[in-house]
Amino acid sequence: MNLIPIVIEKSARGERSYDIYSRLLKERIIFLTGKIEDHMANLIVSQMIFLESDNSEKDIFLYINSPGGLVTSGMSIYDTMQFIKCD
């Protein structure tokens, strides 16, 4: 059973709850955890492209905790890292 923590953000307009990964993505932080497979690689690549389109001058922070996985999936992540302008 995977539990994903929820973060509550308060502002003048009220409260909003985010899952922790969505909140971290807002801060340009991406987590890659577990075995690297096609589905996960697609999520990571789409997050990097989204952040690059949002602001190509700001850094993206990618944290990796993985035992490995499919080479082709890992290469798609690597290729995207080389393609985008963000550091």
XYZ file of C-alpha atoms in Angstrom:
87
model
C 0.000 0.000 0.000
C 1.537 3.295 -1.130
C 0.592 6.331 0.880
C 1.228 9.720 -0.682
C 1.385 12.627 1.769
C -0.862 15.631 1.253
C 0.337 19.212 1.729
C -2.081 22.020 2.549
C -1.159 25.421 1.172
C -2.814 28.472 2.703
C -3.179 31.769 0.886
C -5.377 34.848 0.976
C -7.795 33.032 -1.333
C -8.156 30.054 1.003
C -6.647 26.607 1.359
C -5.631 24.152 -1.304
C -4.377 20.612 -0.854
C -1.752 18.996 -3.086
C -0.179 15.592 -3.124
C 3.473 16.071 -2.174
C 4.783 15.302 -5.670
C 2.574 17.961 -7.289
C 3.685 20.501 -4.720
C 7.350 19.674 -5.308
C 6.854 19.876 -9.084
C 5.605 23.410 -8.533
C 9.056 24.088 -7.023
C 10.701 22.408 -10.067
C 11.648 19.256 -8.158
C 11.125 15.851 -9.814
C 11.472 12.501 -8.045
C 12.366 9.357 -9.959
C 11.901 6.358 -7.665
C 11.736 2.668 -8.407
C 12.535 0.636 -11.473
C 12.807 2.720 -14.652
C 10.166 1.546 -17.113
C 8.364 3.098 -20.077
C 5.422 4.493 -18.084
C 7.652 6.143 -15.483
C 10.002 7.518 -18.158
C 7.046 9.103 -19.964
C 5.958 10.815 -16.740
C 9.455 12.125 -16.010
C 9.976 13.323 -19.601
C 6.600 15.088 -19.666
C 7.349 16.805 -16.346
C 10.723 18.026 -17.612
C 9.215 19.327 -20.864
C 6.407 21.056 -18.967
C 8.859 22.781 -16.626
C 11.075 23.793 -19.548
C 8.115 25.315 -21.388
C 7.093 27.147 -18.216
C 10.532 28.737 -17.715
C 13.604 27.591 -19.612
C 15.936 29.775 -17.519
C 15.264 28.154 -14.132
C 16.926 24.945 -12.994
C 15.109 21.628 -12.635
C 16.126 19.374 -9.753
C 15.908 15.630 -10.431
C 16.294 13.234 -7.506
C 16.905 9.606 -8.458
C 16.411 6.557 -6.224
C 16.355 3.633 -8.631
C 17.842 0.149 -8.881
C 17.925 0.486 -12.679
C 15.516 -0.740 -15.306
C 15.035 -0.606 -19.035
C 17.919 1.003 -20.898
C 15.644 2.513 -23.554
C 13.471 4.148 -20.895
C 16.510 5.530 -19.104
C 17.902 6.837 -22.374
C 14.664 8.700 -23.120
C 15.054 10.515 -19.794
C 18.732 11.204 -20.492
C 18.003 12.448 -24.027
C 15.365 14.838 -22.685
C 17.811 16.134 -20.077
C 20.254 16.907 -22.889
C 17.542 18.448 -25.094
C 15.966 20.938 -22.691
C 17.657 24.263 -21.991
C 17.204 24.134 -18.210
C 20.179 23.061 -16.129
